Short mmCIF file of C-alpha atoms and ligand atoms in Angstrom, two decimals:
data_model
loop_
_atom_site.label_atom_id
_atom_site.label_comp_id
_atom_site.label_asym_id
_atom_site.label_seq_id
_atom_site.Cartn_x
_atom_site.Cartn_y
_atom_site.Cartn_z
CA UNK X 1 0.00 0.00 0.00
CA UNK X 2 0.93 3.69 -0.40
CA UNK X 3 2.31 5.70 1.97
CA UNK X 4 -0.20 8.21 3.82
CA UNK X 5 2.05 11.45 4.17
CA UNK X 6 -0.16 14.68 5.69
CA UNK X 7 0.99 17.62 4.95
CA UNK X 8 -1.27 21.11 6.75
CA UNK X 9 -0.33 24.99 7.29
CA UNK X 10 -2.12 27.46 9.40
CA UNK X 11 -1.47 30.83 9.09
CA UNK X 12 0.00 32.34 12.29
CA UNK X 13 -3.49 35.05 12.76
CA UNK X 14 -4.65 34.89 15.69
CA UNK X 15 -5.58 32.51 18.67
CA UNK X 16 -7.50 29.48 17.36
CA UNK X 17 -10.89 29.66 18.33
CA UNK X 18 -14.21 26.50 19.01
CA UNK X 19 -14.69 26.66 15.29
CA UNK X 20 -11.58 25.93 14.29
CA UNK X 21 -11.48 23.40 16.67
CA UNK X 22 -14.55 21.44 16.15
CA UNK X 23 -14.08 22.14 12.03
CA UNK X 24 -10.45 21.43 11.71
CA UNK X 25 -8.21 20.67 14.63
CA UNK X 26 -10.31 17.58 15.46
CA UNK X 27 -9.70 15.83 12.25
CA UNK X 28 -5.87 16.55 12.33
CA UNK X 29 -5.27 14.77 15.99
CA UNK X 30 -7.52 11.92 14.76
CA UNK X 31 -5.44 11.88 10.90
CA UNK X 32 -2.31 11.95 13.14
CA UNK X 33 -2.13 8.28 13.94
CA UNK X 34 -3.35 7.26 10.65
CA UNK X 35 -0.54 8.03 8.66
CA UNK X 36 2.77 7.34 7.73
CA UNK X 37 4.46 10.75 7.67
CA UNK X 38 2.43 14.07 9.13
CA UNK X 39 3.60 17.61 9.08
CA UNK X 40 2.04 20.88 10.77
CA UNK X 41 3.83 23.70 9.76
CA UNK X 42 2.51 27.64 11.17
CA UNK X 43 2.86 29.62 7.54
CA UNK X 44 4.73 32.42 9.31
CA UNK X 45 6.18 33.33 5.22
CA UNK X 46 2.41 33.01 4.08
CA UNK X 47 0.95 35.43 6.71
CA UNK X 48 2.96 38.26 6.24
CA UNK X 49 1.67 38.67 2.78
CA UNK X 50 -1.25 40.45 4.36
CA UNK X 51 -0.48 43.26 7.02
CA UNK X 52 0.18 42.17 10.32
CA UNK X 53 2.24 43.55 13.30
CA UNK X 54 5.56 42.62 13.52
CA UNK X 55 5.89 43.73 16.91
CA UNK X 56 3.44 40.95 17.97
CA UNK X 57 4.55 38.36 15.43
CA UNK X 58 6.44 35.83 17.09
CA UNK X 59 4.15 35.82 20.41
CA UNK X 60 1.35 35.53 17.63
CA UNK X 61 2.94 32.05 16.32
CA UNK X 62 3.80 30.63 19.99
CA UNK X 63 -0.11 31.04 20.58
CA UNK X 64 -0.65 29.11 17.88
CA UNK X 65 1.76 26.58 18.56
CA UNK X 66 0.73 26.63 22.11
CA UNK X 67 -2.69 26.14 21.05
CA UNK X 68 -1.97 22.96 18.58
CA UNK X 69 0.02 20.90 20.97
CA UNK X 70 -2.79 21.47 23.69
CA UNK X 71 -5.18 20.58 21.35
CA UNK X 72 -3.68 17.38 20.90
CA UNK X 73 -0.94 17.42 18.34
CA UNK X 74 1.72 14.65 19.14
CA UNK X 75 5.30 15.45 18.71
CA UNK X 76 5.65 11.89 18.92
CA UNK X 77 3.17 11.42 16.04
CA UNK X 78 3.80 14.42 14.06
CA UNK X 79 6.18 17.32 13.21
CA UNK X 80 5.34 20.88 14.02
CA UNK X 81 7.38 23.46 12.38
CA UNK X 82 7.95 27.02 11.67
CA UNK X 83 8.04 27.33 8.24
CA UNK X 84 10.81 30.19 8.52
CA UNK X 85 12.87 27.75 10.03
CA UNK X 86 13.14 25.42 7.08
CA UNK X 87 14.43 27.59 4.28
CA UNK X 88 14.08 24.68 2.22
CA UNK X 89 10.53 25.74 1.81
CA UNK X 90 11.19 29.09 0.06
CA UNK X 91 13.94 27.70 -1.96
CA UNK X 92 12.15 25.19 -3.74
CA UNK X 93 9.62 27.61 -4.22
CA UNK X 94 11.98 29.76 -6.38
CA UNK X 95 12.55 26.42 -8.45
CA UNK X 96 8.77 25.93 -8.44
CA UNK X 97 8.19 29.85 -9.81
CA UNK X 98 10.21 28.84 -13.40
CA UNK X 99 7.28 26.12 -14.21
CA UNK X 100 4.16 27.79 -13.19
CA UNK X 101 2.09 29.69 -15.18
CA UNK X 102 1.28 33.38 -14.18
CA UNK X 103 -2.47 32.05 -15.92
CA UNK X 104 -2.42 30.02 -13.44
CA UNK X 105 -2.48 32.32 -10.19
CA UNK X 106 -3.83 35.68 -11.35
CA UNK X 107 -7.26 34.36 -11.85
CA UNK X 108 -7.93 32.80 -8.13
CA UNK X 109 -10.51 33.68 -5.73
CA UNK X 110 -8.66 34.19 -3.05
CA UNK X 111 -5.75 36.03 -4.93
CA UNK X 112 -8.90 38.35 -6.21
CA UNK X 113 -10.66 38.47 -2.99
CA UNK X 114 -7.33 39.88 -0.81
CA UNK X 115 -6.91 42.46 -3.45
CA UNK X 116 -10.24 43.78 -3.34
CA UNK X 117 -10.44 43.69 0.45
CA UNK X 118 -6.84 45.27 0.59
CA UNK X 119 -6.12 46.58 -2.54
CA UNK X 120 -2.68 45.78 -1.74
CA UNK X 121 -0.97 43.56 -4.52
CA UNK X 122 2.45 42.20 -3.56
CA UNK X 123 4.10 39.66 -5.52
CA UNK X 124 3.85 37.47 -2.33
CA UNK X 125 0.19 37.67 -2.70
CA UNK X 126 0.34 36.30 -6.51
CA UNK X 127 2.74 33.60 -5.24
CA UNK X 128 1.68 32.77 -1.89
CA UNK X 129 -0.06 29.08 -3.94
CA UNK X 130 3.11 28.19 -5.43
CA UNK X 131 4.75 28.60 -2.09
CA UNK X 132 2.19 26.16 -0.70
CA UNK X 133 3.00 24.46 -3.59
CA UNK X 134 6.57 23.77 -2.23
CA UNK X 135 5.50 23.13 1.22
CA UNK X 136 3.25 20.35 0.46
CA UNK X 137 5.68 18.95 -2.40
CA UNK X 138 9.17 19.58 -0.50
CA UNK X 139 7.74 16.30 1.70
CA UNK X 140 6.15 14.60 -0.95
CA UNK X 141 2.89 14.90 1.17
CA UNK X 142 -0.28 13.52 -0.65
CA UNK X 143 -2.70 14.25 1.77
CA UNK X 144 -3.66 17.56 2.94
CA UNK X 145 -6.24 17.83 5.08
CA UNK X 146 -7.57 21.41 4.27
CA UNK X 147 -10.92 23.95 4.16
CA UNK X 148 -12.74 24.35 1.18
CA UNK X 149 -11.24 27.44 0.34
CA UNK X 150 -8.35 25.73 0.21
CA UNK X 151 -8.69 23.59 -2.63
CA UNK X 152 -7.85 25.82 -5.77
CA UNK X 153 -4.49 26.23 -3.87
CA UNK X 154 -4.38 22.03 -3.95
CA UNK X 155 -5.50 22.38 -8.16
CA UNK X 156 -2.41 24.60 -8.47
CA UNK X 157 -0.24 22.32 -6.42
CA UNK X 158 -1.07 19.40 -8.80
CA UNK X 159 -0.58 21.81 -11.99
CA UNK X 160 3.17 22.29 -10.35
CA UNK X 161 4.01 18.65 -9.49
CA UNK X 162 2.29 17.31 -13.19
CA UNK X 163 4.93 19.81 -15.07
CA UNK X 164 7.69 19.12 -13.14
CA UNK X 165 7.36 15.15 -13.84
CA UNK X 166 6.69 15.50 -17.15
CA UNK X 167 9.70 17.88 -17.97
CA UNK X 168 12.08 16.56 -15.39
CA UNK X 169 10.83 12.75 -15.30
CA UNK X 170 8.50 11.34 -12.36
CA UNK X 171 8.81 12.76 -9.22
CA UNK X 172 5.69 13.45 -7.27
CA UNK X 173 2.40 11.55 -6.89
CA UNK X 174 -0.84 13.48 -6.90
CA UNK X 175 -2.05 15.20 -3.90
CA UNK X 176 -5.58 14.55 -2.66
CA UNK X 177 -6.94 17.69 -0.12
CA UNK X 178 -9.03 16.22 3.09
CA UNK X 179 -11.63 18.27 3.11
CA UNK X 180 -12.70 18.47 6.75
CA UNK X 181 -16.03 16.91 7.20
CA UNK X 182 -16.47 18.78 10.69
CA UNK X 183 -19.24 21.02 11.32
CA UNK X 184 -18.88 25.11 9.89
CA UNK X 185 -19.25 26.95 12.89
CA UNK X 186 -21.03 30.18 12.48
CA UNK X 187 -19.63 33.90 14.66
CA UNK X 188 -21.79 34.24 17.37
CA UNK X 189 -22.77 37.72 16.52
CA UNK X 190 -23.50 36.93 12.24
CA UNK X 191 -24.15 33.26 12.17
CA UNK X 192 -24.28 34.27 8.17
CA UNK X 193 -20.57 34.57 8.46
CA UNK X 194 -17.81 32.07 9.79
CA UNK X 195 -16.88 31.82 12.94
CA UNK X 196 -13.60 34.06 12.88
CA UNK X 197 -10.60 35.50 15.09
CA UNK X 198 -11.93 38.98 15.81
CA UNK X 199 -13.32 40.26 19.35
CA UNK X 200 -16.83 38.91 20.12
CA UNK X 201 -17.32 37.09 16.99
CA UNK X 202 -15.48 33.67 18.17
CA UNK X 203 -14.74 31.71 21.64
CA UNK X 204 -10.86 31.58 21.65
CA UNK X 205 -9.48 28.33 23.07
CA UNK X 206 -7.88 30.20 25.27
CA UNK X 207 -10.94 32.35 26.68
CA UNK X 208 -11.66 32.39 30.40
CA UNK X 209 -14.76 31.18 31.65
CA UNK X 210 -16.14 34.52 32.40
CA UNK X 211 -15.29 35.80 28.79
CA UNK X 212 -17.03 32.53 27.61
CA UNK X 213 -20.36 33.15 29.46
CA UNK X 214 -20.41 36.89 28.19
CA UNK X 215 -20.00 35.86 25.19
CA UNK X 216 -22.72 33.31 24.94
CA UNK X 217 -24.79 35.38 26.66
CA UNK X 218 -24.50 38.06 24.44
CA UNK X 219 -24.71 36.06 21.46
CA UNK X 220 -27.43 36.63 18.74
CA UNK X 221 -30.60 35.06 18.80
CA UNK X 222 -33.80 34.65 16.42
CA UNK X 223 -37.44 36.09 17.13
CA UNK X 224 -39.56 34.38 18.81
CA UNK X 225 -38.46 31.58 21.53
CA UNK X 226 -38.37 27.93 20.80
CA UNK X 227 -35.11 26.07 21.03
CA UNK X 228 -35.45 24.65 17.85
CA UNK X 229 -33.47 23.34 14.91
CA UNK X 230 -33.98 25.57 11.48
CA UNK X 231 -30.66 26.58 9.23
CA UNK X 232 -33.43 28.44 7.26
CA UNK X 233 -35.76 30.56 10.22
CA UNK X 234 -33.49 30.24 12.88
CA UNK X 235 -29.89 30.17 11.96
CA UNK X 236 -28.58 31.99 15.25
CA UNK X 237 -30.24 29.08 17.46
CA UNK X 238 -29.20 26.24 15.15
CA UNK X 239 -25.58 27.43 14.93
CA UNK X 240 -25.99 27.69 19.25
CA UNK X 241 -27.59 23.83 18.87
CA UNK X 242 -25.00 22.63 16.71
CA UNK X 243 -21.84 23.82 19.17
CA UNK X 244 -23.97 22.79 22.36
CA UNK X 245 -24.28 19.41 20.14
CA UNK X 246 -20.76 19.08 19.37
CA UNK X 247 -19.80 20.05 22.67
CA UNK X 248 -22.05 17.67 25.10
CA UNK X 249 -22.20 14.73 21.98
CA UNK X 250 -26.04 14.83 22.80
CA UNK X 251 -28.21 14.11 20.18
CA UNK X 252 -29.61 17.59 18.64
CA UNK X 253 -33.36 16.28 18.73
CA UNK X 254 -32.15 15.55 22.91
CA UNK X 255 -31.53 19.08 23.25
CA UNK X 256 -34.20 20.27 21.62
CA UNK X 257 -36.38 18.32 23.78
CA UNK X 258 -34.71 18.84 26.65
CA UNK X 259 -35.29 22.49 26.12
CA UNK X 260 -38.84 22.20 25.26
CA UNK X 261 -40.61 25.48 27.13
CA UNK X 262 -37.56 26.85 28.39
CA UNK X 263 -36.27 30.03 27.65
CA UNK X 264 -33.36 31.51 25.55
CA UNK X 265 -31.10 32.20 28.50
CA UNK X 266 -31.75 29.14 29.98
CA UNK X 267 -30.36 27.51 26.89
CA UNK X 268 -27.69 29.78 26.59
CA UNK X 269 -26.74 29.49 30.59
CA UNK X 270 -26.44 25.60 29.99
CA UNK X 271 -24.22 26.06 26.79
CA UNK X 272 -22.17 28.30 28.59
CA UNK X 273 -21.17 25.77 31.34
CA UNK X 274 -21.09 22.45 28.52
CA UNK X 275 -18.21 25.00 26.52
CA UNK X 276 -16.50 26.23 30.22
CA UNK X 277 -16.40 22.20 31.18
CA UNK X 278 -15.55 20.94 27.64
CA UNK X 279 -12.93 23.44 27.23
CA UNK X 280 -11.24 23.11 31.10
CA UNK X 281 -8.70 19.85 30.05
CA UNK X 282 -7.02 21.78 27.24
CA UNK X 283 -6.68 25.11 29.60
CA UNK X 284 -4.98 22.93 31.48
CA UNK X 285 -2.48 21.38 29.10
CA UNK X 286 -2.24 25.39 27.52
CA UNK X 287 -1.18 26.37 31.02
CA UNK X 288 1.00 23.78 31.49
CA UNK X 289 2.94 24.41 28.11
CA UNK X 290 2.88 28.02 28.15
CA UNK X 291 4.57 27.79 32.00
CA UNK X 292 7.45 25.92 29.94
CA UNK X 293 8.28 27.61 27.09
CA UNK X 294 12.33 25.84 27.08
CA UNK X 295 9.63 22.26 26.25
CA UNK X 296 7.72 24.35 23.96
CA UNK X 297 10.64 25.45 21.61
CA UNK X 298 12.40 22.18 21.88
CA UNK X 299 9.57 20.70 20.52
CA UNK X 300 9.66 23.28 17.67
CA UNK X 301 13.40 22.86 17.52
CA UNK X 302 13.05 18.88 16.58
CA UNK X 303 10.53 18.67 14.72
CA UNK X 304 12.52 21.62 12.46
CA UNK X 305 15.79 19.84 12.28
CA UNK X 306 13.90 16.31 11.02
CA UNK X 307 12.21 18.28 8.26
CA UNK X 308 15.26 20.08 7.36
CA UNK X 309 16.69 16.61 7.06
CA UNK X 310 14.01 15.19 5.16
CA UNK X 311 13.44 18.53 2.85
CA UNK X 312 17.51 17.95 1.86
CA UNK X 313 16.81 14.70 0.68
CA UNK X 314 13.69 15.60 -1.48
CA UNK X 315 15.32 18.90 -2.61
CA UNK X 316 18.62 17.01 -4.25
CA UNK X 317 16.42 14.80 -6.01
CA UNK X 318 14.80 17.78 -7.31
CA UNK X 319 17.87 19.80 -7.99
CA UNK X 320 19.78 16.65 -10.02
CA UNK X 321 16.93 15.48 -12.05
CA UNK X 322 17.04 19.85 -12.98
CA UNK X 323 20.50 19.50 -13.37
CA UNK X 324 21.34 22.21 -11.12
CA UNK X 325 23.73 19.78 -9.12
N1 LIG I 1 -2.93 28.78 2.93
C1 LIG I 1 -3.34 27.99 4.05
C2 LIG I 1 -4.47 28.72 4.78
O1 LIG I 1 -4.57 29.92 4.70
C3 LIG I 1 -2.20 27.73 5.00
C4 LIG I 1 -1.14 26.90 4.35
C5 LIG I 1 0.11 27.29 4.00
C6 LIG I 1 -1.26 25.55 3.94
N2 LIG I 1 0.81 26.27 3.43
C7 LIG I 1 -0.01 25.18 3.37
C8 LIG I 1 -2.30 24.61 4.02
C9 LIG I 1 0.20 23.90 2.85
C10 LIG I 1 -2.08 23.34 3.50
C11 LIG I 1 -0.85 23.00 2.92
O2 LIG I 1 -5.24 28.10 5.48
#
């Protein structure tokens, strides 16, 4: 059989929050004893295509590697890395750049979308897929477990790897994203919109339990007052049913019953408490990680050198079958 080899970047933005938890994170710790090779790199080269404060930066990347290993990730199982740190990454993307079409880039949603929200358009922007690209294809990774935005970047990676084996002779196997299959969690205050990183919108990980119960108490709500589950006439309330759901593993017809004639803030009190309880174990492993920050970084540190070690290997295949060595 084929070797499973997970490849998955998160952009260094902010502390995770439920959402990404329940949609993402979950999948990765389960994937993570799956497979034969798994990498989690923070994009730290990727984020700073988009403005950001570099005065923040590198606490802004601990949190997020704080918040993966508490969440689960297994340095036993799998390799976190700074992709900074393994300059491997941005070198092959320079190699990369020479086959890929501009055609290729210029016309991609989220290339389009950034420059309309920012109007900023950096070269890092246009490029930021083929540096996935490299990421992904440095490890010869063929799974990558990914959100559906996420895909065209996958489309482009495969574009890359097909022209490099046909003009340099076989080299990479196809890449197959793993689109997460866990639930979209709405913001709290839009449930039209993703869950996100800003203020009031999303419950951080890291929230205490008093900023979690003002925040679910202040969380939107539909008109009238039954507990009930309707994505169409009560999308505020089913995005609240499907986190208390997710949260407790009751049955969402349980809840709903289980709620029958009680108020909103009863509802909302209860959630409150399941997301204090259900969040208290990875506090706990946070805490304990962020009081040793020497663990933290050797962690980092390890799992860096091994990629470097396994990039090298990958990259002078690359470079000999180009005949730049
Ligand atoms: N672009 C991804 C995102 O914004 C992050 C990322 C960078 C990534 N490199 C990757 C994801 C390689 C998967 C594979 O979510």
């Amino acid at each position: 059989m084929n070797m499973v080899k997970i490849f998955s970047g998160i952009r260094p933005s902010g502390k995770l929050h439920l959402g990404n938890y329940l949609g993402a994170i979950k999948n990765w710790i389960e994937l993570q004893n799956k497979a034969d090779q798994v990498i989690f790199m923070i994009a730290d080269y990727h984020a700073i295509t988009t403005p950001y404060d570099p005065k923040t930066y590198q606490q802004q990347i601990m949190d997020v590697a704080l918040d993966y290993l508490a969440a689960g990730i297994d340095p036993d199982k799998a390799l976190l890395i700074r992709q900074s740190k393994v300059p491997q990454h941005t070198e092959l993307a320079w190699i990369f750049n020479t086959i890929t079409s501009v055609g290729w880039l210029d016309r991609l949603p989220t290339y389009k979308e950034q420059l309309e929200k920012t109007g900023i358009n950096n070269m890092g922007l246009l490029d930021y897929p083929v540096l996935m690209a490299a990421d992904i294809l440095l490890y010869k990774s063929n799974l990558v477990p990914v959100g559906e935005d996420q895909v065209a970047h996958i489309d482009v990676t495969n574009e890359i790897a097909k022209r490099f084996n046909s003009a340099f002779g076989e080299t990479f196997e196809p890449v197959k994203p793993h689109l997460e299959e866990g639930a979209r969690i709405m913001s709290l205050q839009n449930p039209a919109k993703k869950m996100s990183k800003t203020s009031d919108e999303g419950i951080a990980l890291s929230d205490n339990p008093d900023i979690i119960r003002s925040k679910i108490k202040k969380a939107v709500t539909d008109s009238g007052k039954e507990i009930k589950y309707d994505p169409d006439e009560k999308s505020a309330i089913t995005n609240l049913l499907t986190v208390y759901h997710l949260l407790s593993g009751k049955e969402i017809k349980t809840i709903e019953k289980e709620y029958d004639g009680k108020s909103y803030s009863d509802f909302k009190n209860d959630l409150a408490e399941t997301a204090v309880n259900f969040l208290k174990p990875f506090q706990e492993k946070r805490k304990e990680f962020e009081n040793n920050p020497k663990k933290v970084l050797e962690i980092l540190e390890k799992s860096e050198e091994k990629s470097r070690q396994l990039a090298d290997k990958n990259l002078s295949e690359i470079k000999k079958k180009m005949g730049l060595i």
